[in-house]
C-alpha cells in the first residue's frame, strides 16, 4: 500500500504517499467545511469521501468536488465504499426520522 487518505474535521483530507523512502503528506482541496467521516477509493483515480450531507469525488489530482446529483432528503453520512467509478455505496442516517439510508450509484 503506497497511498493512504485520511478524512477529518473542517473538510480536511490528507494524502499520505509511502511509495519508497520517506513518506510525504499533503492537504488536499475540498472546498467544504463539513466533518468528513469516511474516504475510500476504487482506484488511484476514483476516490470518494463523505460527511454531513455531502459526498465528494476526486480523480486523484488533489481536488475534491461535492456531488450535486443527490436526493434532497440527504442523510447524515457515515460511510462510503467504491467498487468502481459507477458502483459506489454511501450509508447514513436521515436526520429527521433516524431512518438508515443506503445510496448506490456513481458520478
PDB file of N, CA and C in Angstrom, residues 1 8-9 13 27 45-46 53 71 99:
ATOM      1  N   UNK A   1       0.846  -1.163   0.000  1.00  0.00           N
ATOM      2  CA  UNK A   1       0.000   0.000   0.000  1.00  0.00           C
ATOM      3  C   UNK A   1       0.896   1.232   0.000  1.00  0.00           C
ATOM      4  N   UNK A   8     -11.242  14.173   7.831  1.00  0.00           N
ATOM      5  CA  UNK A   8     -11.474  14.673   9.173  1.00  0.00           C
ATOM      6  C   UNK A   8     -12.298  15.936   9.218  1.00  0.00           C
ATOM      7  N   UNK A   9     -12.198  16.645  10.340  1.00  0.00           N
ATOM      8  CA  UNK A   9     -12.977  17.859  10.584  1.00  0.00           C
ATOM      9  C   UNK A   9     -12.654  18.956   9.572  1.00  0.00           C
ATOM     10  N   UNK A  13      -8.819  16.601   4.053  1.00  0.00           N
ATOM     11  CA  UNK A  13      -8.390  15.299   3.559  1.00  0.00           C
ATOM     12  C   UNK A  13      -6.883  15.371   3.360  1.00  0.00           C
ATOM     13  N   UNK A  27      -2.119  18.214   2.201  1.00  0.00           N
ATOM     14  CA  UNK A  27      -3.500  18.561   2.470  1.00  0.00           C
ATOM     15  C   UNK A  27      -4.166  18.820   1.124  1.00  0.00           C
ATOM     16  N   UNK A  45      -7.463   6.898  -9.208  1.00  0.00           N
ATOM     17  CA  UNK A  45      -8.111   7.992  -9.942  1.00  0.00           C
ATOM     18  C   UNK A  45      -9.624   8.019  -9.724  1.00  0.00           C
ATOM     19  N   UNK A  46     -10.101   7.327  -8.683  1.00  0.00           N
ATOM     20  CA  UNK A  46     -11.533   7.290  -8.384  1.00  0.00           C
ATOM     21  C   UNK A  46     -11.707   7.211  -6.871  1.00  0.00           C
ATOM     22  N   UNK A  53     -23.956  16.020   5.027  1.00  0.00           N
ATOM     23  CA  UNK A  53     -24.865  15.608   3.953  1.00  0.00           C
ATOM     24  C   UNK A  53     -24.182  15.693   2.592  1.00  0.00           C
ATOM     25  N   UNK A  71     -30.197  13.006  -3.747  1.00  0.00           N
ATOM     26  CA  UNK A  71     -31.555  13.340  -3.296  1.00  0.00           C
ATOM     27  C   UNK A  71     -31.559  14.519  -2.331  1.00  0.00           C
ATOM     28  N   UNK A  99     -33.987   7.185  10.310  1.00  0.00           N
ATOM     29  CA  UNK A  99     -34.000   6.003   9.455  1.00  0.00           C
ATOM     30  C   UNK A  99     -32.656   5.840   8.742  1.00  0.00           C
TER      31      UNK A  99
END
